[in-house]
XYZ file of C-alpha atoms in Angstrom:
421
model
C -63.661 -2.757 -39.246
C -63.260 -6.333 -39.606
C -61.495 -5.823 -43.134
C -58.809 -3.176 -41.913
C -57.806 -5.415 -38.829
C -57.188 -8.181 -41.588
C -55.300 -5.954 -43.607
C -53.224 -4.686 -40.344
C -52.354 -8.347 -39.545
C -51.412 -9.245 -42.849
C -49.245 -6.098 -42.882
C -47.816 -7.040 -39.312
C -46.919 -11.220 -40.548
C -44.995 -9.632 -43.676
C -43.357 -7.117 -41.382
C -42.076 -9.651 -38.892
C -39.263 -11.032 -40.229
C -37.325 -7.958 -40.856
C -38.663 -7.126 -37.176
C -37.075 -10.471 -35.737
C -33.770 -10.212 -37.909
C -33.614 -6.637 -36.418
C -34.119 -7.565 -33.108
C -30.873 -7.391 -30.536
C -30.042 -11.199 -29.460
C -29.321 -11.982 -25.822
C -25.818 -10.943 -25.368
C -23.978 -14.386 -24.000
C -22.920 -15.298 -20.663
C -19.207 -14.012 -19.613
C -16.651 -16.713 -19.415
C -16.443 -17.264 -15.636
C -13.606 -16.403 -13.607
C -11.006 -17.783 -11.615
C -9.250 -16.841 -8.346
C -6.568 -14.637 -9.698
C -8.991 -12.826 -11.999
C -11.228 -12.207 -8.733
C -8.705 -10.296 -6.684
C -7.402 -8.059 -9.592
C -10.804 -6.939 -10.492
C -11.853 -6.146 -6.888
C -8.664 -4.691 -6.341
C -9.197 -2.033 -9.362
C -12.775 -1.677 -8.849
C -13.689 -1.937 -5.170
C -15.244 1.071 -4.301
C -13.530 1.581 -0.563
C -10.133 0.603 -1.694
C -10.553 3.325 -4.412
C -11.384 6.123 -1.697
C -8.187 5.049 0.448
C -6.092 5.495 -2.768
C -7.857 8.977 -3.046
C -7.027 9.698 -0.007
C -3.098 8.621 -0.084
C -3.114 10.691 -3.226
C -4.240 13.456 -0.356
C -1.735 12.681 2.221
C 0.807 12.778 -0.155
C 0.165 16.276 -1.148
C 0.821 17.887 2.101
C 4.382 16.850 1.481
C 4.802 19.380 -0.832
C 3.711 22.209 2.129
C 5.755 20.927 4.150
C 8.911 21.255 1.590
C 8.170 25.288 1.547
C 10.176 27.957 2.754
C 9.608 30.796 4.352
C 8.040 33.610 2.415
C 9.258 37.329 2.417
C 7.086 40.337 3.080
C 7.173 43.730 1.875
C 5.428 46.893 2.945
C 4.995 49.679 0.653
C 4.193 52.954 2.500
C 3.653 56.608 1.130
C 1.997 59.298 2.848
C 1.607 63.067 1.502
C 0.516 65.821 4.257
C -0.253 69.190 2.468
C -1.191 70.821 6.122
C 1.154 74.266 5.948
C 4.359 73.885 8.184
C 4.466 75.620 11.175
C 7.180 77.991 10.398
C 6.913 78.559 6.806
C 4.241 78.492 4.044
C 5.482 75.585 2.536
C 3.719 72.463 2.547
C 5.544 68.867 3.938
C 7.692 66.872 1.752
C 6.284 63.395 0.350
C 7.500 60.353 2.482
C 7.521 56.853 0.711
C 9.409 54.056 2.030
C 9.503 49.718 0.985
C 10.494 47.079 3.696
C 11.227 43.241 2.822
C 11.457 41.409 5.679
C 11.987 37.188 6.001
C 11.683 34.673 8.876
C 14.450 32.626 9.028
C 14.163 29.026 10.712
C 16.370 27.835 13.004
C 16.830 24.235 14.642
C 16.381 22.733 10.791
C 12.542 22.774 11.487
C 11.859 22.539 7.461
C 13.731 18.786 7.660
C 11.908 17.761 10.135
C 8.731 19.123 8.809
C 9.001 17.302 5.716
C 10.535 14.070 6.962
C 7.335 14.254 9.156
C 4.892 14.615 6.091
C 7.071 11.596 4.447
C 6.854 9.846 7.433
C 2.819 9.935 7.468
C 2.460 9.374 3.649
C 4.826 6.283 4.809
C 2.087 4.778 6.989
C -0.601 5.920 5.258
C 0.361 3.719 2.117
C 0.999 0.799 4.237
C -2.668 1.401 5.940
C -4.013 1.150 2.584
C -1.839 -2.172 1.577
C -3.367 -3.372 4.973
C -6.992 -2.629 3.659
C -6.014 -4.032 0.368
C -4.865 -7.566 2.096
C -7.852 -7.536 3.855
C -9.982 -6.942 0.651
C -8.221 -9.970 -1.536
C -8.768 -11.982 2.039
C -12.972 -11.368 1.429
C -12.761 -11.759 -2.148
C -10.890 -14.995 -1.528
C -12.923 -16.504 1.295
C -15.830 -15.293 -0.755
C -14.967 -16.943 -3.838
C -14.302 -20.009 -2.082
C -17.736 -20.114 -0.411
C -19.598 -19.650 -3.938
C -17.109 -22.857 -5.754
C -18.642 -24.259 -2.221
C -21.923 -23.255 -3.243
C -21.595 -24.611 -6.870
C -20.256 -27.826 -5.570
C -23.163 -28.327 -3.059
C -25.722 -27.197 -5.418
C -24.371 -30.305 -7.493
C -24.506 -32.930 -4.640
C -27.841 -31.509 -4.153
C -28.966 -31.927 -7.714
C -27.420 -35.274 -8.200
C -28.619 -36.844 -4.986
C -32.096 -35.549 -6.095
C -32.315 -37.346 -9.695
C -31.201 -40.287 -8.093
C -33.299 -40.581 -5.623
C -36.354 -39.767 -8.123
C -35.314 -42.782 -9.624
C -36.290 -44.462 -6.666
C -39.151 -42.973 -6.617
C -40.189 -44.278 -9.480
C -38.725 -47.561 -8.973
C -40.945 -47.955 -5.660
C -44.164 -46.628 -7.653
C -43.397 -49.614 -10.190
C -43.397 -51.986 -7.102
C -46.218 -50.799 -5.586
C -48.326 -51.601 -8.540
C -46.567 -54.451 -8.736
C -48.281 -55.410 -4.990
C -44.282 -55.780 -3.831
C -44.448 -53.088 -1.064
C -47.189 -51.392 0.918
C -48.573 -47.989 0.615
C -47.153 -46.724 3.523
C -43.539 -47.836 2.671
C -44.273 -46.323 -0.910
C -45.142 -42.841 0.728
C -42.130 -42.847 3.547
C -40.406 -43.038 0.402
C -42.329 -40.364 -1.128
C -42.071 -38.139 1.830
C -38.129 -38.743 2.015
C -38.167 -36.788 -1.565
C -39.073 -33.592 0.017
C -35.729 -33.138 2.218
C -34.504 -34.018 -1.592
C -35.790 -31.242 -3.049
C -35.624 -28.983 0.338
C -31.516 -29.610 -0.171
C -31.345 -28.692 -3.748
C -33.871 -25.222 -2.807
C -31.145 -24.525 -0.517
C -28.495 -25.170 -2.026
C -29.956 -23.001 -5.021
C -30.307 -19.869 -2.699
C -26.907 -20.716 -1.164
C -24.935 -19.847 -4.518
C -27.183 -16.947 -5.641
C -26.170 -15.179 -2.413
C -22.638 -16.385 -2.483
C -22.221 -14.605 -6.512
C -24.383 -11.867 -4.826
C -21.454 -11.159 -1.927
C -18.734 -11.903 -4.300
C -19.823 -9.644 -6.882
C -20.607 -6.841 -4.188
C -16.653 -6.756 -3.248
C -16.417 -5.643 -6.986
C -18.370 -2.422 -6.532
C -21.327 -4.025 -8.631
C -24.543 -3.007 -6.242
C -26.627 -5.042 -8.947
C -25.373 -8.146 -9.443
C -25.854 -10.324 -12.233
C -27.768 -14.066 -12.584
C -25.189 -15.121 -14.975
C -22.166 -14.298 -13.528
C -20.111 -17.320 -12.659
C -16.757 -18.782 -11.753
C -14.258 -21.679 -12.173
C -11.956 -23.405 -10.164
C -10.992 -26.243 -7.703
C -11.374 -27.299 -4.449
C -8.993 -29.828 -4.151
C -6.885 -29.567 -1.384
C -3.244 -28.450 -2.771
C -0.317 -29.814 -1.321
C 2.146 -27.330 0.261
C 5.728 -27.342 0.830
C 6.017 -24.505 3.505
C 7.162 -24.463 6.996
C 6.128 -22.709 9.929
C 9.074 -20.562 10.500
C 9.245 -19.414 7.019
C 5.563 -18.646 7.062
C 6.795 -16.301 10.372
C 9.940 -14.634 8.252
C 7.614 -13.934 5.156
C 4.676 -12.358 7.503
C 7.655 -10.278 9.445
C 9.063 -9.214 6.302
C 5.504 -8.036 4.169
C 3.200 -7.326 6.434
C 1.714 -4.006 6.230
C 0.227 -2.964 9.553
C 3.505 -4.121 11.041
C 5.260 -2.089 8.419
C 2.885 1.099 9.283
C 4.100 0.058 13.098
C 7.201 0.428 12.599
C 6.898 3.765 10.394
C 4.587 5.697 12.964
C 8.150 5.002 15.219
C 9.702 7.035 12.591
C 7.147 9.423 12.570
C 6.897 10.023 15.926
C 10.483 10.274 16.143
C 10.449 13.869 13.649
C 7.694 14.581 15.542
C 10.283 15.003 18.360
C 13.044 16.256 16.549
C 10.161 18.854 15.192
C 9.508 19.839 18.408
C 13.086 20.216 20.096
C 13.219 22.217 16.538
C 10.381 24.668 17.725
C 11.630 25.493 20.860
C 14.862 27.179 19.312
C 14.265 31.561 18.280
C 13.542 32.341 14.981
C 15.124 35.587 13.433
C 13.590 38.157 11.123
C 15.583 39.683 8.704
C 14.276 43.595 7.793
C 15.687 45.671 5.228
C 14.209 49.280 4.634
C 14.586 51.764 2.182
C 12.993 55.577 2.942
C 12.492 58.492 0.984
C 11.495 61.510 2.538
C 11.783 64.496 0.051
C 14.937 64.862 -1.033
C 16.742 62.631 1.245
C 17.149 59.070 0.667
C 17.610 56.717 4.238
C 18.542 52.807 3.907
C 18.453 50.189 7.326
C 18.630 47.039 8.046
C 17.052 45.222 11.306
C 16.961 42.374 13.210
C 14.658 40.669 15.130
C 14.751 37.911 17.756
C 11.821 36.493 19.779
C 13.437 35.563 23.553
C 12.632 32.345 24.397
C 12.438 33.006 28.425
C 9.064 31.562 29.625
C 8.005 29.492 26.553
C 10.272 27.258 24.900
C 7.871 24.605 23.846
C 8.088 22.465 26.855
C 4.680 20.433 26.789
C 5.244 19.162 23.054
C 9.071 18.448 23.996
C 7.358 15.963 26.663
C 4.405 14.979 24.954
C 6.780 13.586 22.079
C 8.801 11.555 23.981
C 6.185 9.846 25.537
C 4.868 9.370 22.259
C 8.279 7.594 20.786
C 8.065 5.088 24.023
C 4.466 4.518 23.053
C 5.225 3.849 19.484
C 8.268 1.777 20.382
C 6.047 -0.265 22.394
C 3.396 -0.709 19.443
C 5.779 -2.324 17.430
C 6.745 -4.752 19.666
C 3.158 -5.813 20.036
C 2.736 -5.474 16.041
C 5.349 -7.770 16.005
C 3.807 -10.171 18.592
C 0.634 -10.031 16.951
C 2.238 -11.226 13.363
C 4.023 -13.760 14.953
C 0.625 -15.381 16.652
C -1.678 -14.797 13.727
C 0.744 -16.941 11.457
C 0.839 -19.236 14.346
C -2.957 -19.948 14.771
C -3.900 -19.660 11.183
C -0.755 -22.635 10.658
C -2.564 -24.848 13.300
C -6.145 -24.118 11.970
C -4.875 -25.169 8.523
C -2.798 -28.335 10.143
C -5.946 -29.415 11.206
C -8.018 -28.874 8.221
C -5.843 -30.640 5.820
C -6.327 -33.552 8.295
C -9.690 -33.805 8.073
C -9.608 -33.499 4.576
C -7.613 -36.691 3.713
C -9.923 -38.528 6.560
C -12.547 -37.868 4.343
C -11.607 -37.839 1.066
C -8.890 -41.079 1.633
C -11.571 -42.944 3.494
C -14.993 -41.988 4.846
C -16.801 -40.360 1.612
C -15.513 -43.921 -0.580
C -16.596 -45.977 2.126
C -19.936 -44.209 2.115
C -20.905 -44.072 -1.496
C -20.332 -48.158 -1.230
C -22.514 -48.494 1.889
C -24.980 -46.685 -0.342
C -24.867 -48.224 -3.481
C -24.982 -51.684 -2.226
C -28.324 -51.099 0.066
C -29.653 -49.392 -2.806
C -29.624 -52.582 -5.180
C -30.329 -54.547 -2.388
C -33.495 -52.274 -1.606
C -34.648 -52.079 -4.976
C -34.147 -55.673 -5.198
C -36.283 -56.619 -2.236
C -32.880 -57.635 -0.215
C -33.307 -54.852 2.528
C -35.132 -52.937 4.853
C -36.479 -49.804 4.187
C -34.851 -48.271 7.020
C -31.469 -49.657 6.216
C -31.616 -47.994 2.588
C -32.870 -44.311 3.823
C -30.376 -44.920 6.859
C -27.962 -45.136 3.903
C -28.891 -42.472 2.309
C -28.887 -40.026 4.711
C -25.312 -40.858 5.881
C -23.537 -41.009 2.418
C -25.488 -37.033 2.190
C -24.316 -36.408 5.446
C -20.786 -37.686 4.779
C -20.602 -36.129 0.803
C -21.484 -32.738 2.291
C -19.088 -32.653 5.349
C -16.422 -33.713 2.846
C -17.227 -31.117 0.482
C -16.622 -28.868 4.044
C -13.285 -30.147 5.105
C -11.900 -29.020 1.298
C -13.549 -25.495 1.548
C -11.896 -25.127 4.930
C -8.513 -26.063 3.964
C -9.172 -23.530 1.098
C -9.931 -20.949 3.973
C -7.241 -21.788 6.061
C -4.795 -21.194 3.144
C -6.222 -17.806 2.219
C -6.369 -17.145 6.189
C -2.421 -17.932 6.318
C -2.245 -16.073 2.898
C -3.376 -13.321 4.949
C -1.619 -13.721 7.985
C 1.815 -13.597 6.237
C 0.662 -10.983 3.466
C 2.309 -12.758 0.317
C 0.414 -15.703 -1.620
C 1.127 -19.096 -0.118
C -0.218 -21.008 -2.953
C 2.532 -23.007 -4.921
């Protein structure tokens, strides 16, 4: 037994290399992302946006019903009665006749019908355009929060080495006999909120790549996935009012507004069209057995009691309500370009408080007490007093960036066109 599991090892070692050279490599990361390449992939592979083109496709087909025309009708009849005649032996002649009758519509109810079914395909594309804006909002905001993520994660990681440093720097001293114990573990037990930060911060970006990747349809998503960009603050040249023209002028929902106005105006016209008589048209042709008969008839429905009424009404109220609609549509346009303008006023002011000022003035205030610490020059307290302010004041600087970034895509979205120079 021994001298067959020798001989299977051997055979195994010679075997191996082959086995290792045939062995598939670890395919490499993907080149990460940017902004740009975000939207257009969630935009072609989003899974809801997908079903709302689907259903367009849908909406748009009942055009083509509505573009149909009335379709004759004909009646075949024969009948053959062999029963004897009263008054002779003969039997009864054969009796065949064919009748092609047609509706014709009156009150051009086939224009309004399909204007109507244009009409709704009208505001059901701009209902999907409306989901899509909302879509590249997420992706953007999301995409934002995980270069926020990636960014903190590195704050997290740096201020974490350093401090180690520290660490060790203080362990040196306290063999030295320069500090006491207890100094040596309040600086020891400062580490954990350290390494609590970078934990966080860790988690923070796997869920942010987890949410961005979910926008793409992806219900697995995937450790190495990753994406590049800036958080700088960019410097825009656009005013208020043209902010207001460009949201007036592209967005969608006020777009769909303004085409369920139209829409409920055919659906009017449609109805006026209904309450007019329609006409059928008859032709017949008769053969009974040797002679031939040919008519013609007319029919005509009297409108007396009915003469659609209730939908006449119900329409009109329904092109004051729609008329109405827009004029809040355009209200509400007007005041989400507004507040997203004055949210992003006061981000970018924030931003250059911190980044012309506060987050320079901190890094100093720490470096110095931390060569003055590890020199012996200053207080404990003063140097982890120090520390904590130039983490507080990195991270809420890191914040004021990502929310300019927001409020940019937020006025991105409020005015439906891409704001960024």
């Amino acid at each position: 037994m021994t001298q067959k599991f020798f001989y299977v090892l051997c055979a195994i070692s010679m075997a191996w290399p082959s086995l290792a050279a045939q062995s598939p490599s670890p395919s490499p990361p993907a080149a990460p992302i940017t902004l740009q390449q975000a939207v257009d992939r969630a935009v072609a592979d989003n899974p809801s946006l997908a079903s709302a083109r689907e259903h367009l496709s849908a909406v748009r087909a009942t055009m083509l019903t509505a573009e149909a025309r009335q379709n004759p009708t004909l009646t075949l009849l024969g009948q053959g009665v062999t029963l004897p005649e009263v008054n002779n032996n003969g039997g009864n002649p054969y009796y065949y006749s064919a009748n092609v009758s047609r509706l014709f519509e009156r009150g051009q109810k086939r224009k309004w019908r399909m204007e109507g079914a244009s009409d709704t395909a009208a505001v059901t594309e701009s209902q999907l355009n409306d989901q899509q804006r909302q879509l590249v909002l997420s992706v953007r905001q999301a995409f934002t929060n995980m270069l926020a993520a990636k960014a903190a994660l590195g704050i997290a990681e740096e201020n974490l080495t350093d401090y180690r440093k520290t660490v060790d720097l203080s362990k040196q001293r306290l063999d030295a006999g320069d500090i006491t114990r207890t100094d040596f573990e309040r600086i020891d037990l400062q580490q954990a909120q350290f390494e609590a930060d970078d934990d966080t911060a860790r988690l923070n970006l796997q869920q942010a790549s987890a949410q961005l990747q979910q926008l793409f349809g992806v219900d697995h998503p995937s450790p190495t996935f990753d994406i590049t960009g800036t958080l700088e603050p960019p410097q825009l040249t656009l005013t208020m009012a043209d902010a207001e023209t460009r949201a007036l002028a592209a967005r969608p929902d006020y777009q769909a507004a303004k085409q369920s106005l139209l829409l409920a105006q055919a659906n009017q016209h449609f109805a006026i069209a209904n309450g007019t008589a329609d006409p059928t048209l008859a032709s017949e042709y008769e053969r009974s057995g040797a002679d031939n008969t040919f008519g013609v008839s007319l029919s005509i429905p009297l409108r007396i009691f009915d003469r659609n009424q209730g939908e006449k009404e119900r329409t009109r109220y329904e092109v004051d309500s729609s008329r109405l609609a827009v004029v809040a549509a355009r209200t509400q346009v007007v005041s989400d370009v507004d507040q997203a303008w004055y949210a992003l006023d006061t981000a970018q002011q924030q931003a250059v408080r911190y980044n012309t000022h506060y987050l320079a003035e901190a890094g100093r205030v720490r470096d110095n007490l931390q060569f003055s610490y590890r020199n012996g020059n200053s207080t404990l307290l003063d140097y982890l007093d120090a520390l904590r302010d130039y983490r507080s004041i990195h991270l809420s600087s890191l914040n004021a960036n990502v929310q300019v970034w927001l409020a940019i895509h937020q006025l991105s979205y409020a005015t439906a066109t891409d704001i960024i120079p």
